[in-house]
CSV table of C-alpha atoms in Angstrom, one decimal:
chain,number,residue,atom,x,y,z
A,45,UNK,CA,88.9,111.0,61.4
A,46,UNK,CA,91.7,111.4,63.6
A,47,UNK,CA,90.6,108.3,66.0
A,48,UNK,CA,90.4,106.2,62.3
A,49,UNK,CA,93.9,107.5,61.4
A,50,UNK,CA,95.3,106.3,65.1
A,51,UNK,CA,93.6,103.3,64.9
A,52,UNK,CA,95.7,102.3,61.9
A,53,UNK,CA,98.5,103.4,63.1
A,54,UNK,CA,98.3,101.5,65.9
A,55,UNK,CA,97.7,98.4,64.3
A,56,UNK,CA,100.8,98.7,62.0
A,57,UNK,CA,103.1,99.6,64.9
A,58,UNK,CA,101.4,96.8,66.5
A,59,UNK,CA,102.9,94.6,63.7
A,60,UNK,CA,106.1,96.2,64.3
A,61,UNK,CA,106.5,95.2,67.7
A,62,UNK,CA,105.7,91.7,66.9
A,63,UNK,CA,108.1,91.6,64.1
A,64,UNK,CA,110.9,93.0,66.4
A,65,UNK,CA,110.1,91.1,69.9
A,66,UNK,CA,108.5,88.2,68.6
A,67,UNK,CA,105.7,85.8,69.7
A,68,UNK,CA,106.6,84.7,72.7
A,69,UNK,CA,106.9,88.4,74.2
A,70,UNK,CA,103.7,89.5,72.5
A,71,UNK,CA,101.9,86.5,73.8
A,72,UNK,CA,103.6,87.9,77.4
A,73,UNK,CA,102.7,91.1,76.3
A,74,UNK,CA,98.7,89.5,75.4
A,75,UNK,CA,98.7,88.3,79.2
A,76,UNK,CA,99.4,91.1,80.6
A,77,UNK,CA,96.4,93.7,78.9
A,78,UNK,CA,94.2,91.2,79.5
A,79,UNK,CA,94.0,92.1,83.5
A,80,UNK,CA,95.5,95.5,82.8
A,81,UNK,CA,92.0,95.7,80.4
A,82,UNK,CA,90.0,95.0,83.1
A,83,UNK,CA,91.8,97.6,85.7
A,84,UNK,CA,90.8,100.5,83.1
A,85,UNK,CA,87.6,99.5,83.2
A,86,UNK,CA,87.6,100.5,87.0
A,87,UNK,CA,90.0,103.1,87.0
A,88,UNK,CA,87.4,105.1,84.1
A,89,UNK,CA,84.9,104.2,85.9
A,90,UNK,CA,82.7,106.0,82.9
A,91,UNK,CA,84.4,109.6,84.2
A,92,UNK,CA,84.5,110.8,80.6
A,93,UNK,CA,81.1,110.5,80.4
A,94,UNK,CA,80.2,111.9,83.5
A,95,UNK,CA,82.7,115.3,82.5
A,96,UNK,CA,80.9,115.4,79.1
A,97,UNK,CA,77.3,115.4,81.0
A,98,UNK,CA,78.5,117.5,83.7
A,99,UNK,CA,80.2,120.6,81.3
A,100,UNK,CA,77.6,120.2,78.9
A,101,UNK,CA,74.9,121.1,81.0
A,102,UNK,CA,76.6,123.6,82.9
A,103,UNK,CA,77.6,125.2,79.6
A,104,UNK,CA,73.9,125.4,78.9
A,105,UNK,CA,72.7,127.2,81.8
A,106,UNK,CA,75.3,129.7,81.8
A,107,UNK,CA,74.5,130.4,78.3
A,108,UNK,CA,70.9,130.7,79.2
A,109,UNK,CA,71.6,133.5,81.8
A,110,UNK,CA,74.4,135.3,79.8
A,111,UNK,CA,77.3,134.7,82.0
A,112,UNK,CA,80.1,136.4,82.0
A,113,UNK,CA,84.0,135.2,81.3
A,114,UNK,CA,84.8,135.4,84.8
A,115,UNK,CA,81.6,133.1,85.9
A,116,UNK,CA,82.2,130.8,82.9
A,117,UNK,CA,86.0,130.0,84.0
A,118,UNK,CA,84.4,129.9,88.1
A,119,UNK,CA,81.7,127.3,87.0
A,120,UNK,CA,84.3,125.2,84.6
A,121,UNK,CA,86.5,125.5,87.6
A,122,UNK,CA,84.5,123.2,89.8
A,123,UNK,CA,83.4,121.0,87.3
A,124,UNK,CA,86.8,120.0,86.3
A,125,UNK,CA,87.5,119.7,90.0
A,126,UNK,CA,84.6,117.4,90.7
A,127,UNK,CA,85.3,115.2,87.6
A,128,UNK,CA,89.2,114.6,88.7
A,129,UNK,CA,88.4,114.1,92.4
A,130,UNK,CA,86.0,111.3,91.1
A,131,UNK,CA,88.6,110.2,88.5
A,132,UNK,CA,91.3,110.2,91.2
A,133,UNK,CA,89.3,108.0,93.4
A,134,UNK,CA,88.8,105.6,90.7
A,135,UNK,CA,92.1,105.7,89.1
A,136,UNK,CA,93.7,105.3,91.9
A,137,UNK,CA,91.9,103.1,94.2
A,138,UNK,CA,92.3,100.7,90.5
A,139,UNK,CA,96.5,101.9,90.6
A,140,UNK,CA,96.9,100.5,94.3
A,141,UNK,CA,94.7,97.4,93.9
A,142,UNK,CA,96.5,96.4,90.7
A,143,UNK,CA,100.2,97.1,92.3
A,144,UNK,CA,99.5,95.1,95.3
A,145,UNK,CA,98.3,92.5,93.4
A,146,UNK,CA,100.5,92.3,90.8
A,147,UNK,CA,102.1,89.1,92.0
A,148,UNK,CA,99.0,87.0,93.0
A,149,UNK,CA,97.7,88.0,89.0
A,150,UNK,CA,100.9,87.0,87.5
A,151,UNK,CA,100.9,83.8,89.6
A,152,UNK,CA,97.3,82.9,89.8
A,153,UNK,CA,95.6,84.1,86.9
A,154,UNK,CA,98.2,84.8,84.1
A,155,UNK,CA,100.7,81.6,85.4
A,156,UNK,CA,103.6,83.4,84.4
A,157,UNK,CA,105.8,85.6,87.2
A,158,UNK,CA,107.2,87.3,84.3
A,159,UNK,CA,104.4,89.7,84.3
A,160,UNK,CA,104.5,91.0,87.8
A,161,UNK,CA,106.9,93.8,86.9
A,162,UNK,CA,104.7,94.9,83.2
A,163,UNK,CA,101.1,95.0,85.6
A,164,UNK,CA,103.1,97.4,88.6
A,165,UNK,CA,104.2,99.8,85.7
A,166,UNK,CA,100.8,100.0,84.0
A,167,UNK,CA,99.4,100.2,88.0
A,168,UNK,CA,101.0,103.3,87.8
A,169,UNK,CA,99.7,104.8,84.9
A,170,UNK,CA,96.1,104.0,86.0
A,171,UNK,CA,95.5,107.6,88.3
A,172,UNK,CA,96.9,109.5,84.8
A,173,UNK,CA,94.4,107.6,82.6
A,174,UNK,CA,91.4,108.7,84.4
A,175,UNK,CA,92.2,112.3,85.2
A,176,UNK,CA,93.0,112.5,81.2
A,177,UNK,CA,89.9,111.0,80.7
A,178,UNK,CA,88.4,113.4,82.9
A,179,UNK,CA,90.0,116.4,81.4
A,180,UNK,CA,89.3,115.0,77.5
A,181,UNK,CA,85.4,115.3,79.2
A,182,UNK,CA,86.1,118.7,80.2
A,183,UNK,CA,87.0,119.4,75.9
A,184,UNK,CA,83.8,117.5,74.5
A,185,UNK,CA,81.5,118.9,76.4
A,186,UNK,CA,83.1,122.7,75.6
A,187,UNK,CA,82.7,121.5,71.9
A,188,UNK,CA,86.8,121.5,71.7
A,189,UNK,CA,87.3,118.6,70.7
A,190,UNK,CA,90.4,119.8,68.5
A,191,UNK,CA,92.6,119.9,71.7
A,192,UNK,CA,91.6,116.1,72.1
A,193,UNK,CA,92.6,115.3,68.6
A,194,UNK,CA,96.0,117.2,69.1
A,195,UNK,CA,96.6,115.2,72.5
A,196,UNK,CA,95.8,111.8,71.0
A,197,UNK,CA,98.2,112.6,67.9
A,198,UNK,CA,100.8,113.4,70.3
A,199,UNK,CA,100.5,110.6,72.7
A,200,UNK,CA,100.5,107.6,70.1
A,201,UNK,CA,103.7,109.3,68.7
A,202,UNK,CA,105.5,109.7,72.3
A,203,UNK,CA,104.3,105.7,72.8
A,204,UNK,CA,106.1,105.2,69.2
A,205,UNK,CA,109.0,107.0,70.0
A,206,UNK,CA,109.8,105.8,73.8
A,207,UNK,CA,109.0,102.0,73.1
A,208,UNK,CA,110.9,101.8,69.5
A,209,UNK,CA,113.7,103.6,71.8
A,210,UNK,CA,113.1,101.3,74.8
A,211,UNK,CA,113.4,97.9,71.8
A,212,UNK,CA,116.0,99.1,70.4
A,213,UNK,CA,118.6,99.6,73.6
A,214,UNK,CA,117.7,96.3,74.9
A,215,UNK,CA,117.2,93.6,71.7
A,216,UNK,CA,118.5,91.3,71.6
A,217,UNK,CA,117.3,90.3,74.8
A,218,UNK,CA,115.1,88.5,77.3
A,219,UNK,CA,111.2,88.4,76.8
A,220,UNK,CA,110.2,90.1,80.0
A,221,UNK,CA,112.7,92.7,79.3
A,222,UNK,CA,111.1,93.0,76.0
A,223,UNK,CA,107.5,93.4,77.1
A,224,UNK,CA,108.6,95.5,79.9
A,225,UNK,CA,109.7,98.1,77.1
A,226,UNK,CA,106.7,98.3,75.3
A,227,UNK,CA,104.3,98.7,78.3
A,228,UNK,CA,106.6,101.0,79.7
A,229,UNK,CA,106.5,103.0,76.5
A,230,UNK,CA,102.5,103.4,76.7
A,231,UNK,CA,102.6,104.5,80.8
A,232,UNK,CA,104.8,107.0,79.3
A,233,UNK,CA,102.7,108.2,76.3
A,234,UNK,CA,99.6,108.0,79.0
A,235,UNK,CA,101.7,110.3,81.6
A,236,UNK,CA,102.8,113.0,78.5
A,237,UNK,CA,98.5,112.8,77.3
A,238,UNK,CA,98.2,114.1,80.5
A,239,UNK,CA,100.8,116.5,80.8
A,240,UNK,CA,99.2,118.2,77.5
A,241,UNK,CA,95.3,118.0,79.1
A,242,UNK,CA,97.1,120.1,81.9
A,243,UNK,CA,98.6,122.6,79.6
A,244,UNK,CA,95.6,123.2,77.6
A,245,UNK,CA,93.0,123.5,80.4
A,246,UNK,CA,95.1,126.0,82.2
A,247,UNK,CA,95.1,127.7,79.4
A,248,UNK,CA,91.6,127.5,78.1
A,249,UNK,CA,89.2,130.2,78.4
A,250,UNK,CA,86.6,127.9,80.2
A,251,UNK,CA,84.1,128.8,77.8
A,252,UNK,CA,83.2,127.2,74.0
């Protein structure tokens, strides 16, 4: 329900932005998620997957033996570890890659040096999108998914808030400017999603 609710709300703040920066920066904007797509794609690496499997089954054996709070939290404890090691690998090996090549992308493959600055900002997000998706993982596979609905909620609204903030400082104005403020706005909301999956695993029990 939640991801349905986002989803249009997404859509209509898309229709926002367009209405505010017009085509020309969304079709900048266009260019630039269609390589910063593909550097997700690495940078998950299928991590969230991998932290669902991992606490899932780890959640079944210690249920098994009857473990007790301080072995539940011990066993989360390295699960959560392996999963952002892996995710930091990913995430950032994707981050660097995508930063150093920012300007052979925007040159070669988009045609359009007005993107070089967007990709390095979204490079930078990359590391925080796979440890959340890590952490969000850690919450499916604990059956909490709650906490993921509550981050989610909160990150599309910190994306709303910074980029309508960001649009409205700087229009009238150029088009890279323009799409700079709305990617800008979603490394943000993807830094605060993490921020939160931080909070609430340190302050999760480690058990369902």
């Amino acid at each position: 329900v939640v991801s349905i609710v986002m989803r249009g709300i997404a859509v209509s703040f898309n229709a926002y932005i367009h209405r505010k920066t017009g085509a020309e920066a969304m079709g900048l904007f266009t260019l630039v998620m269609s390589v910063y797509g593909f550097a997700v794609t690495v940078a998950l690496s299928c991590v969230n997957l991998a932290a669902v499997r991992l606490t899932s089954e780890r959640c079944a054996a210690l249920e098994d033996c009857g473990a007790d709070r301080a072995s539940w939290r011990f066993a989360m404890r390295k699960v959560v570890g392996a999963s952002c090691r892996y995710s930091l690998i990913f995430g950032g090996a994707a981050g660097v890659l995508l930063f150093l090549t920012a300007d052979a992308a925007a040159q070669f493959l988009l045609k359009d040096l007005r993107t070089v600055r967007s990709l390095r900002v979204l490079a930078v997000s990359l590391p925080a999108i796979s440890l959340s998706s890590a952490l969000s993982g850690y919450f499916t596979g604990l059956r909490k998914v709650s906490k993921n609905a509550v981050i989610t909620v909160s990150e599309q609204f910190m994306k709303i808030l910074v980029t309508s903030t960001a649009l409205a400082m700087i229009l009238p104005g150029n088009v890279e400017s323009a799409c700079l403020a709305v990617v800008g706005g979603s490394a943000i909301a993807e830094a605060w999603s993490l921020v939160m999956n931080v909070i609430f695993y340190l302050t999760d029990s480690g058990s369902p």
